[in-house]
PDB file of C-alpha atoms and ligand atoms in Angstrom:
ATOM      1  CA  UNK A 302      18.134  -6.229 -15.849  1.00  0.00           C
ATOM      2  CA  UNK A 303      18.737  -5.505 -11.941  1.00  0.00           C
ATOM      3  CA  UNK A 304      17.440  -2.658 -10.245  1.00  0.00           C
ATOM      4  CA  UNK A 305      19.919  -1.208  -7.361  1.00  0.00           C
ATOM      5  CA  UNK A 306      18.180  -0.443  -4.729  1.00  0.00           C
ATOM      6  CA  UNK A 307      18.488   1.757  -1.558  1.00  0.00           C
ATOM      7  CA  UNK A 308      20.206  -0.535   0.353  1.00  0.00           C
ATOM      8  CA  UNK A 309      23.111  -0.304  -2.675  1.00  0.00           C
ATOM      9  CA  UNK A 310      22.176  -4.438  -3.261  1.00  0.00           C
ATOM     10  CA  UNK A 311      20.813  -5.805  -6.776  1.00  0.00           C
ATOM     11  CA  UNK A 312      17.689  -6.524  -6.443  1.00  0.00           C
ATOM     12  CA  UNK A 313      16.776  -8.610  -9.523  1.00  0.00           C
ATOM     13  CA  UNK A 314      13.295  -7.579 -10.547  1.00  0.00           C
ATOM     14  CA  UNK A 315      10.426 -10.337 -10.096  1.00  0.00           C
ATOM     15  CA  UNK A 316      10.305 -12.788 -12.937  1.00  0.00           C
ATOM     16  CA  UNK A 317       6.413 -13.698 -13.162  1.00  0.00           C
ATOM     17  CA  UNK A 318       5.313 -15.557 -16.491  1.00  0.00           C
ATOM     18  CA  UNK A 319       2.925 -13.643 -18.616  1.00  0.00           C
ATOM     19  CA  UNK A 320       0.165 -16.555 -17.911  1.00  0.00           C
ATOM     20  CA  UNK A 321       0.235 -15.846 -14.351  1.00  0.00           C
ATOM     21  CA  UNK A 322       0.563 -11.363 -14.502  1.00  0.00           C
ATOM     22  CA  UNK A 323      -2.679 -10.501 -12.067  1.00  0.00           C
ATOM     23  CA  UNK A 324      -5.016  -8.776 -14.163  1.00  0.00           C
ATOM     24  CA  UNK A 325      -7.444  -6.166 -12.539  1.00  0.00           C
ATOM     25  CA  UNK A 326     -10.459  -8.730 -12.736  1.00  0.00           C
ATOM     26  CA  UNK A 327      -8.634 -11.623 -10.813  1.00  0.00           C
ATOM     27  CA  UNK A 328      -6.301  -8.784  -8.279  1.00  0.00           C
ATOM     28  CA  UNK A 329     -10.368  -8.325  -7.642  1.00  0.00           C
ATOM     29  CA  UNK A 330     -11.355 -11.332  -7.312  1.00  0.00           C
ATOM     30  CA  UNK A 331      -8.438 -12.704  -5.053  1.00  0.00           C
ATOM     31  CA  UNK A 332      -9.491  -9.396  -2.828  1.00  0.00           C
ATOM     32  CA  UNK A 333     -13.195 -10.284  -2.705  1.00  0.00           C
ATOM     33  CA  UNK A 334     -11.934 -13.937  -2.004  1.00  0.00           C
ATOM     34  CA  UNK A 335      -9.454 -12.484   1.289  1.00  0.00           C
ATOM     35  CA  UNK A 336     -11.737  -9.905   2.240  1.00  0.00           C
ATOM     36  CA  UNK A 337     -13.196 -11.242   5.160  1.00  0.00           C
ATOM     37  CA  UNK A 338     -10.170 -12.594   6.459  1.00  0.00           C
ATOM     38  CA  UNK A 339      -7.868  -9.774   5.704  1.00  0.00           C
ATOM     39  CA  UNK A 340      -7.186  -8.401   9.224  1.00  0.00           C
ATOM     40  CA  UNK A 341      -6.386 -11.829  10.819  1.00  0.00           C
ATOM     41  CA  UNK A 342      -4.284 -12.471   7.931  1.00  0.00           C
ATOM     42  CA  UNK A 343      -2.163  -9.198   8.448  1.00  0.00           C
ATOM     43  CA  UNK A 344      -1.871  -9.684  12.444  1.00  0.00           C
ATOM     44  CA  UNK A 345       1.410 -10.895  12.444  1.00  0.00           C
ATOM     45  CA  UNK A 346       2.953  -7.488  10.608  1.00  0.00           C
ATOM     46  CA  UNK A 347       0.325  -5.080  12.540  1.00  0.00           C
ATOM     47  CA  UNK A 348       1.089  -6.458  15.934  1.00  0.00           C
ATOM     48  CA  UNK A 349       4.507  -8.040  16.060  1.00  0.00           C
ATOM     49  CA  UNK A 350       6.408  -6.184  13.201  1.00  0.00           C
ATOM     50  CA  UNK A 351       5.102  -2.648  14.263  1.00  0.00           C
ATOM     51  CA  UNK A 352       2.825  -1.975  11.309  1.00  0.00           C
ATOM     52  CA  UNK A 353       0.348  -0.908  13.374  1.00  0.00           C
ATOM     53  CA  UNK A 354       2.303   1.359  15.764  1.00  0.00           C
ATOM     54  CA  UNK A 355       3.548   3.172  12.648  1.00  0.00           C
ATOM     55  CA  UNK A 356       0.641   3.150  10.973  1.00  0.00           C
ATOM     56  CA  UNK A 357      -0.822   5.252  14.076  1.00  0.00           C
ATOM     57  CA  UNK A 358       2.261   7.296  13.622  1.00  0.00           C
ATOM     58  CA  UNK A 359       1.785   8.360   9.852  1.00  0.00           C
ATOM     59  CA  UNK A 360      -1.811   8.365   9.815  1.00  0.00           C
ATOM     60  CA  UNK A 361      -2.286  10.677  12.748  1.00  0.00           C
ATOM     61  CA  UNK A 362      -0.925  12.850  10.406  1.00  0.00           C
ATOM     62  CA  UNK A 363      -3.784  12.911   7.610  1.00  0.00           C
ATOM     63  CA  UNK A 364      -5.538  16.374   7.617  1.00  0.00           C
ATOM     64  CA  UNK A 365      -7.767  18.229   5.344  1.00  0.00           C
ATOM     65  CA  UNK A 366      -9.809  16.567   2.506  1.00  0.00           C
ATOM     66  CA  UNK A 367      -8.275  12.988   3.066  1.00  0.00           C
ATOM     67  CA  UNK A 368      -7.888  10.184   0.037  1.00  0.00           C
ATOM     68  CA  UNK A 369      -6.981   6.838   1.134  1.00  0.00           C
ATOM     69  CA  UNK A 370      -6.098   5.046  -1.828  1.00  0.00           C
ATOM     70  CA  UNK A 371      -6.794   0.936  -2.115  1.00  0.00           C
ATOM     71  CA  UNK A 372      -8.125   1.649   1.430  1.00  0.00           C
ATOM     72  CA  UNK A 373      -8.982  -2.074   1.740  1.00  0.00           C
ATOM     73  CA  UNK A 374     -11.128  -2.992   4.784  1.00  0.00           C
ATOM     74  CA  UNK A 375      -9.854   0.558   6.063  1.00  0.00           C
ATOM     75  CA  UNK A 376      -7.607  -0.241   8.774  1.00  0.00           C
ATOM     76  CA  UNK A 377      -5.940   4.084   8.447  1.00  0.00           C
ATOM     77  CA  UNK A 378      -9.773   5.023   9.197  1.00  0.00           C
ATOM     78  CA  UNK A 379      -9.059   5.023  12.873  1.00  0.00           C
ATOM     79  CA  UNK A 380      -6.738   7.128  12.444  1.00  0.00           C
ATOM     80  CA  UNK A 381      -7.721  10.194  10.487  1.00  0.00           C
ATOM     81  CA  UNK A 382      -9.495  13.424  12.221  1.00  0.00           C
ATOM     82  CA  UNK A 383     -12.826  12.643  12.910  1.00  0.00           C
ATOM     83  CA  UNK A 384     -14.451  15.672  11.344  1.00  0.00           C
ATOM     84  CA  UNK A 385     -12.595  15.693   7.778  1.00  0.00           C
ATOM     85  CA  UNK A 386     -13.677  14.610   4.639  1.00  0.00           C
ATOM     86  CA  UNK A 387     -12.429  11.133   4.058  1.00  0.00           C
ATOM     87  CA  UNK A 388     -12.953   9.643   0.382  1.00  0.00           C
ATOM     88  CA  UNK A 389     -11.813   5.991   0.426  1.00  0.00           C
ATOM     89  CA  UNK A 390     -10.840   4.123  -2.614  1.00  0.00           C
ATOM     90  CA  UNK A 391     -10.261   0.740  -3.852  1.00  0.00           C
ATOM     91  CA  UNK A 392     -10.558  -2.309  -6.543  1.00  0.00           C
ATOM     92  CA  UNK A 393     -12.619  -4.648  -4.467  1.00  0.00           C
ATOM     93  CA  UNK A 394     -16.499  -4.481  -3.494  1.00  0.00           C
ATOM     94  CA  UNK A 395     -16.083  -6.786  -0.826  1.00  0.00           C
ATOM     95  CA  UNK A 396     -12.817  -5.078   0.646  1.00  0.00           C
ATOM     96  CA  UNK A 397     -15.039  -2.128   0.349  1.00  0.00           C
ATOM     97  CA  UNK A 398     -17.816  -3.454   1.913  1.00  0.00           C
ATOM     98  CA  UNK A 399     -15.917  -4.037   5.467  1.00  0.00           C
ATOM     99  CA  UNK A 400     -14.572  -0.626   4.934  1.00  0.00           C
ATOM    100  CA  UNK A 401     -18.006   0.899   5.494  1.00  0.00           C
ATOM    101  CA  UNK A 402     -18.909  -1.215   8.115  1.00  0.00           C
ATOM    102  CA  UNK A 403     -15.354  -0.087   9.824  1.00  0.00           C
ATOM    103  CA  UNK A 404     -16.468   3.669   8.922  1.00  0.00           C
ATOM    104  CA  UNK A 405     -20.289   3.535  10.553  1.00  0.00           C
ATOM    105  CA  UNK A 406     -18.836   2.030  13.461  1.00  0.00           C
ATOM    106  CA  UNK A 407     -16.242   4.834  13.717  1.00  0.00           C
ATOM    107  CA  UNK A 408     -18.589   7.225  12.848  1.00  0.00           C
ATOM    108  CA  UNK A 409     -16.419   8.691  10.328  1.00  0.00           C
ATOM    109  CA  UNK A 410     -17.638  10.916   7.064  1.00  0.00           C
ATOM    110  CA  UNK A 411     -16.197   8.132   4.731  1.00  0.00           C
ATOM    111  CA  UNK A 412     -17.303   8.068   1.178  1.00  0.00           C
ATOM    112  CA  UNK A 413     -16.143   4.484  -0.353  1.00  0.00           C
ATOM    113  CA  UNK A 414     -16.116   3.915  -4.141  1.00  0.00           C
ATOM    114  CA  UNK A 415     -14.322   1.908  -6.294  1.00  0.00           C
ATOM    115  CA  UNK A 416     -11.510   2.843  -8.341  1.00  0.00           C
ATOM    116  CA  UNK A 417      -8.433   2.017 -10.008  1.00  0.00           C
ATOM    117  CA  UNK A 418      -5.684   3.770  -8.638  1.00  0.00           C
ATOM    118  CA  UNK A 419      -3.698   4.140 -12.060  1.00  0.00           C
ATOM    119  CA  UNK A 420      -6.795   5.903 -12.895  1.00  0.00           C
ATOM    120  CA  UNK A 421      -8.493   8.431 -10.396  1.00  0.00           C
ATOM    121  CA  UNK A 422     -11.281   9.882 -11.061  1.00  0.00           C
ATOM    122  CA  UNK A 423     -10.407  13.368  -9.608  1.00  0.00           C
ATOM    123  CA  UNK A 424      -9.879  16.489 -10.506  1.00  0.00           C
ATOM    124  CA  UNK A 425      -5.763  17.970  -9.780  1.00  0.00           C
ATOM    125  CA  UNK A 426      -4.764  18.799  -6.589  1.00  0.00           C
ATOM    126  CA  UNK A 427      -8.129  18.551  -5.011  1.00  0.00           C
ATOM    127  CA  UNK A 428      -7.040  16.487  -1.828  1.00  0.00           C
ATOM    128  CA  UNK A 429      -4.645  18.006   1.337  1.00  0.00           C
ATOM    129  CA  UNK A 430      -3.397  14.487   2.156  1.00  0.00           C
ATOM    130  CA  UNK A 431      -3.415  11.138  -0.040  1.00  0.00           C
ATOM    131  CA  UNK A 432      -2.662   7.846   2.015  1.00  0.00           C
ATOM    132  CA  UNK A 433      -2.111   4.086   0.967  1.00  0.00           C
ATOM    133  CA  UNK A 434      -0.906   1.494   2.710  1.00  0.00           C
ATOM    134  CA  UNK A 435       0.705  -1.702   1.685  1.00  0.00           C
ATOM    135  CA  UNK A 436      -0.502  -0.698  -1.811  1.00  0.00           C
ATOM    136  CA  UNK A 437       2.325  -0.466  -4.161  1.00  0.00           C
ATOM    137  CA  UNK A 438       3.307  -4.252  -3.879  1.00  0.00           C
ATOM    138  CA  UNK A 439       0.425  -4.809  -5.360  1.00  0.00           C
ATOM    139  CA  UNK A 440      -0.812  -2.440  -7.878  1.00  0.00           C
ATOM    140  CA  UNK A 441       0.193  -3.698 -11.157  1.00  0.00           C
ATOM    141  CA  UNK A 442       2.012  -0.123 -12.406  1.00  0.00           C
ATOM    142  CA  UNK A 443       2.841   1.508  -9.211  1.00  0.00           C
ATOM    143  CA  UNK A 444       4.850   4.343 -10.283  1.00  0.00           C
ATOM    144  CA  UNK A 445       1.913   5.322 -12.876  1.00  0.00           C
ATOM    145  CA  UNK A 446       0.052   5.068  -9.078  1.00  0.00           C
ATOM    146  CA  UNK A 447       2.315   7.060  -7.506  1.00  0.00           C
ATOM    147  CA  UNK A 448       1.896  10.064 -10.062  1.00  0.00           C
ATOM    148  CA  UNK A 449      -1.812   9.881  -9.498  1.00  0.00           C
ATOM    149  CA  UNK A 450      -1.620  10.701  -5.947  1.00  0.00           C
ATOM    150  CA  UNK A 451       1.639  13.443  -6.569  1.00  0.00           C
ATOM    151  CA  UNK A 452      -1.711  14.851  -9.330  1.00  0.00           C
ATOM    152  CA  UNK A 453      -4.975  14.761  -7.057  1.00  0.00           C
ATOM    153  CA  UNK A 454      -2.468  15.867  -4.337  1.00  0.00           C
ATOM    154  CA  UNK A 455      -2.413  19.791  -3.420  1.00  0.00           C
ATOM    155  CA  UNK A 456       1.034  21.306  -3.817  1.00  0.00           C
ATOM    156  CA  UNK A 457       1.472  22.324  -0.412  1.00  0.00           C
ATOM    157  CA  UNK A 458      -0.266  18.449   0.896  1.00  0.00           C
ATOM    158  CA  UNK A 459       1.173  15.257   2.151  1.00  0.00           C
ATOM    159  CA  UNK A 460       1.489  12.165   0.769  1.00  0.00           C
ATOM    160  CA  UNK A 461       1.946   9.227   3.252  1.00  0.00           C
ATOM    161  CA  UNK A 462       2.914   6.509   2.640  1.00  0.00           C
ATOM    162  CA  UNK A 463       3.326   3.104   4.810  1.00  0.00           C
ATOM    163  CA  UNK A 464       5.115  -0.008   2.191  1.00  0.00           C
ATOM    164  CA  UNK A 465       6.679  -3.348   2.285  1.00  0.00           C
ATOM    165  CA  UNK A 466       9.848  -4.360   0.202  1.00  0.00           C
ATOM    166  CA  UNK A 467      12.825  -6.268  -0.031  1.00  0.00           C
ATOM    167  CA  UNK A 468      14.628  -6.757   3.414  1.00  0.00           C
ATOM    168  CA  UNK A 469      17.489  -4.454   4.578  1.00  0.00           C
ATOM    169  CA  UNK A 470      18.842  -7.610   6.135  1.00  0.00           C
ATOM    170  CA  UNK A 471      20.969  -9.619   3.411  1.00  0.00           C
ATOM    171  CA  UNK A 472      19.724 -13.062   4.473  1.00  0.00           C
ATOM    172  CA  UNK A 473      16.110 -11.868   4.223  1.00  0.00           C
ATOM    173  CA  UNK A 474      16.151 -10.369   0.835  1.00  0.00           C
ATOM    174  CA  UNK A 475      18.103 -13.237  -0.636  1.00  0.00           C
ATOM    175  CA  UNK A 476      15.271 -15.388   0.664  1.00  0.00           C
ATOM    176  CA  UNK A 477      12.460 -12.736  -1.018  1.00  0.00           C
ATOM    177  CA  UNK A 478      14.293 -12.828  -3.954  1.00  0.00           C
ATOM    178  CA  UNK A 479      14.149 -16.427  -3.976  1.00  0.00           C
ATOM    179  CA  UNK A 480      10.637 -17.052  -3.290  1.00  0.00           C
ATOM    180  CA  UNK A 481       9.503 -14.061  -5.249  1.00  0.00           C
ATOM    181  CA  UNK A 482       7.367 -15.894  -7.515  1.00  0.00           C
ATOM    182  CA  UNK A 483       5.551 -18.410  -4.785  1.00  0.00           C
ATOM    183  CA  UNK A 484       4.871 -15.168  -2.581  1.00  0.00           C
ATOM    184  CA  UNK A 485       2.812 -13.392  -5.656  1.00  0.00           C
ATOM    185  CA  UNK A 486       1.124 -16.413  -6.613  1.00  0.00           C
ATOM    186  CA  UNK A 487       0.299 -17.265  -2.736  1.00  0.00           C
ATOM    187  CA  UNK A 488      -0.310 -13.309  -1.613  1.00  0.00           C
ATOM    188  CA  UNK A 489      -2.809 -11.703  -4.398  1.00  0.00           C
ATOM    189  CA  UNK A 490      -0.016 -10.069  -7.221  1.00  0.00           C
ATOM    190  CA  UNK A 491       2.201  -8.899  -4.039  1.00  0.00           C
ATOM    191  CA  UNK A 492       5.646  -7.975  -5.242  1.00  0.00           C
ATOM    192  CA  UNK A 493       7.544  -8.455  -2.033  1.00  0.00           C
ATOM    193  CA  UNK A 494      11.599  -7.384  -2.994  1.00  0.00           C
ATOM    194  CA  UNK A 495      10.301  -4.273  -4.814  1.00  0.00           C
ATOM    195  CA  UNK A 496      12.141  -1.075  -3.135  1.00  0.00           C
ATOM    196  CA  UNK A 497       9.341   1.420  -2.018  1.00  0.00           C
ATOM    197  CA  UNK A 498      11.675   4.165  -2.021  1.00  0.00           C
ATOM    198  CA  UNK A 499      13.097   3.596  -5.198  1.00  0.00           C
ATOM    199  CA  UNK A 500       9.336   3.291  -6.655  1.00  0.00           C
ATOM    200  CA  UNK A 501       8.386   6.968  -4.847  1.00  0.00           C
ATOM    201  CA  UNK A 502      11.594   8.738  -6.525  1.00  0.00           C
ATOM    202  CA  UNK A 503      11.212   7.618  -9.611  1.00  0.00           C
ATOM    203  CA  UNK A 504       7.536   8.493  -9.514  1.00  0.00           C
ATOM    204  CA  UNK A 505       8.666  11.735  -9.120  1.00  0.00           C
ATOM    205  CA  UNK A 506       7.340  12.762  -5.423  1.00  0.00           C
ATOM    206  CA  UNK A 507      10.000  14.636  -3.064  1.00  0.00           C
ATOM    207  CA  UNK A 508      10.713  12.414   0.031  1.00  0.00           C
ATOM    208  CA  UNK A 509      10.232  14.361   3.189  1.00  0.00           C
ATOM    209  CA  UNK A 510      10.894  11.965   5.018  1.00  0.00           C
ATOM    210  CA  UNK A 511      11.160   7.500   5.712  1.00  0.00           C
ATOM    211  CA  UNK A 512      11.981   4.948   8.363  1.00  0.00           C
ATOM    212  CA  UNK A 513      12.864   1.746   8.238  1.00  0.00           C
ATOM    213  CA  UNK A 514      11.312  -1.061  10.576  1.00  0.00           C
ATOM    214  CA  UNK A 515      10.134  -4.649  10.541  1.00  0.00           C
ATOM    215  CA  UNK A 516      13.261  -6.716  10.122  1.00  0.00           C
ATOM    216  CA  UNK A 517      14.275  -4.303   7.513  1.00  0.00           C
ATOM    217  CA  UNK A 518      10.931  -4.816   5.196  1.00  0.00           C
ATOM    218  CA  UNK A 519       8.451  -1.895   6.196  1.00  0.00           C
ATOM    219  CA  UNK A 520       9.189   1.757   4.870  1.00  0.00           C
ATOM    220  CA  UNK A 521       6.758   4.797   6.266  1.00  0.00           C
ATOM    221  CA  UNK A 522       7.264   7.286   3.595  1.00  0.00           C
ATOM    222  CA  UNK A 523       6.017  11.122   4.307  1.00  0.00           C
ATOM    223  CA  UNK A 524       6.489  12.358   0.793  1.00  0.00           C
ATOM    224  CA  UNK A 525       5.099  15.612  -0.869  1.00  0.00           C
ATOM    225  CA  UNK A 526       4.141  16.137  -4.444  1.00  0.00           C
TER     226      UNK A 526
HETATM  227  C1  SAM B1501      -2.638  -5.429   0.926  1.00  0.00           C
HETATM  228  S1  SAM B1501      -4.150  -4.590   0.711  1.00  0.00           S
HETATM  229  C2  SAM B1501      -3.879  -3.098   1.668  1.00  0.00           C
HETATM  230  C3  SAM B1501      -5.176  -2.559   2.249  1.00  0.00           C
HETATM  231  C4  SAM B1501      -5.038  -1.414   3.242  1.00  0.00           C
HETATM  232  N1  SAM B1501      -4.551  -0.223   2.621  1.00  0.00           N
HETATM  233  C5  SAM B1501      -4.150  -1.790   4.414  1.00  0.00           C
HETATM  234  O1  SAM B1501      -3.245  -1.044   4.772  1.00  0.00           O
HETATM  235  O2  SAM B1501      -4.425  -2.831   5.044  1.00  0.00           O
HETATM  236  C6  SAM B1501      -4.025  -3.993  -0.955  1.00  0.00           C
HETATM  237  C7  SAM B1501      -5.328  -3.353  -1.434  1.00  0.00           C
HETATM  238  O3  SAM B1501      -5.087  -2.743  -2.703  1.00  0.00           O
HETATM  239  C8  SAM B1501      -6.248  -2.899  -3.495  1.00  0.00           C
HETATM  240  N2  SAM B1501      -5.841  -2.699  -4.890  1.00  0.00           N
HETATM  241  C9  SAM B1501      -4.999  -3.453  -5.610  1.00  0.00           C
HETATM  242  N3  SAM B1501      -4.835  -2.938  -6.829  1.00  0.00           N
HETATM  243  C10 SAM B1501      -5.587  -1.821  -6.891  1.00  0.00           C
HETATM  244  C11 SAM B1501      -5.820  -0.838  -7.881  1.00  0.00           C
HETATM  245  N4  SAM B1501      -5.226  -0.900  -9.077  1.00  0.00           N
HETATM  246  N5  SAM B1501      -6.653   0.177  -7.588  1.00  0.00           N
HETATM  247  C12 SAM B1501      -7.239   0.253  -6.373  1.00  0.00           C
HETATM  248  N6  SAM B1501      -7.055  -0.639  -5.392  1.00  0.00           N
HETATM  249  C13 SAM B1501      -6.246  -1.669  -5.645  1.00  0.00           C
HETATM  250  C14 SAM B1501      -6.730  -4.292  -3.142  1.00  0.00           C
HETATM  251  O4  SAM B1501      -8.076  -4.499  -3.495  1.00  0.00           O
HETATM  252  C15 SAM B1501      -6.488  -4.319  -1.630  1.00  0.00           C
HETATM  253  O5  SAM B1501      -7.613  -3.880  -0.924  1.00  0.00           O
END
């Protein structure tokens, strides 16, 4: 089966063999394992493929009762209004762990628990804006992700989104699709040729609006439920 994507290319979905699917315990465990290391890891993307400048961008745009979902070591805090509510989410302790520290040294009202994002433990439409960031590639069923934030998400909120996916440039994706397999086995379950925009359609969320950057592989999504 191929998926077409938004870039009107096939984009052949990832062939991983049952023995090697990431199961919640070991997407955990490779988190715990990365935690500490996680920012230097991601320099490269923040600072030379503009993941950071756009994260500003999107972020600054949080307001309200804020949930960042699979917040990681919380690199959106920053961003967010320093007097909201700001409940943080996410599969790993350890990720978590940095996230707090990131929060007390912000001073930021951040309440960090973990949580499976296919499964959130709140109530409908209880939050004005829903973040997560380089999220989807990982979660094992992202669209069943996507329709808990378009749930916990007021009517009238935003849902912002900043994703990685296959490349707009042909060269690039042919080489993602290629190395699809290594890249999840090497990167903690990440599914790098998925198409984020695809994913937040069929999910069912309205795009409001997305730009392209990073050699064609970063999407910031402002979508609303
Ligand atoms: C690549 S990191 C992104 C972290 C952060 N949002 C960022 O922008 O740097 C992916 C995060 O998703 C978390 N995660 C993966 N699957 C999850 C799930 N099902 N529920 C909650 N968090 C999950 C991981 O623990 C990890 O912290």
């Amino acid at each position: 089966m191929k998926t077409i994507t938004n870039t009107g290319r096939t984009c052949p979905p990832p062939y991983i063999p049952s023995s090697e699917k990431m199961t919640m315990e070991r997407l955990q465990g490779a988190y715990n394992e990365i935690a500490d290391g996680y920012e230097k890891m991601l320099w490269f993307d923040q600072h030379i493929l503009g993941v950071a400048r756009h994260r500003r961008q999107l972020i600054s745009r949080a307001s309200g009762r804020i949930l960042d979902l699979a917040c990681g070591t919380g690199l959106n805090f920053p961003f967010f209004p320093p007097t909201s509510e700001i409940i943080a989410v996410d599969l790993s302790p350890r990720m978590l762990d940095v996230a707090r520290q990131k929060a007390k040294y912000l001073n930021l009202n951040v309440q960090a628990q973990i949580m499976d994002a296919g499964k959130l433990e709140f109530g409908d439409a209880g939050f004005d804006t829903v973040t997560s960031t380089l999220s989807t590639c990982t979660f094992p069923d992202p669209i069943q992700a996507l329709r808990e934030m378009q749930r916990v998400c007021r009517p009238d909120g935003l849902i912002l989104l900043l994703e990685h996916g296959h490349s707009s440039m042909p060269w690039l994706a042919q080489y993602q699709d290629r190395h699809v397999f290594q890249h999840y086995q090497q990167n903690a379950g990440c599914r790098w040729n998925q198409d984020p925009v695809d994913l937040v359609k069929t999910a069912g969320l309205k795009i409001l609006n997305s730009q392209r950057f990073g050699l064609g592989m970063f999407y910031a999504i402002v979508a609303a439920p």
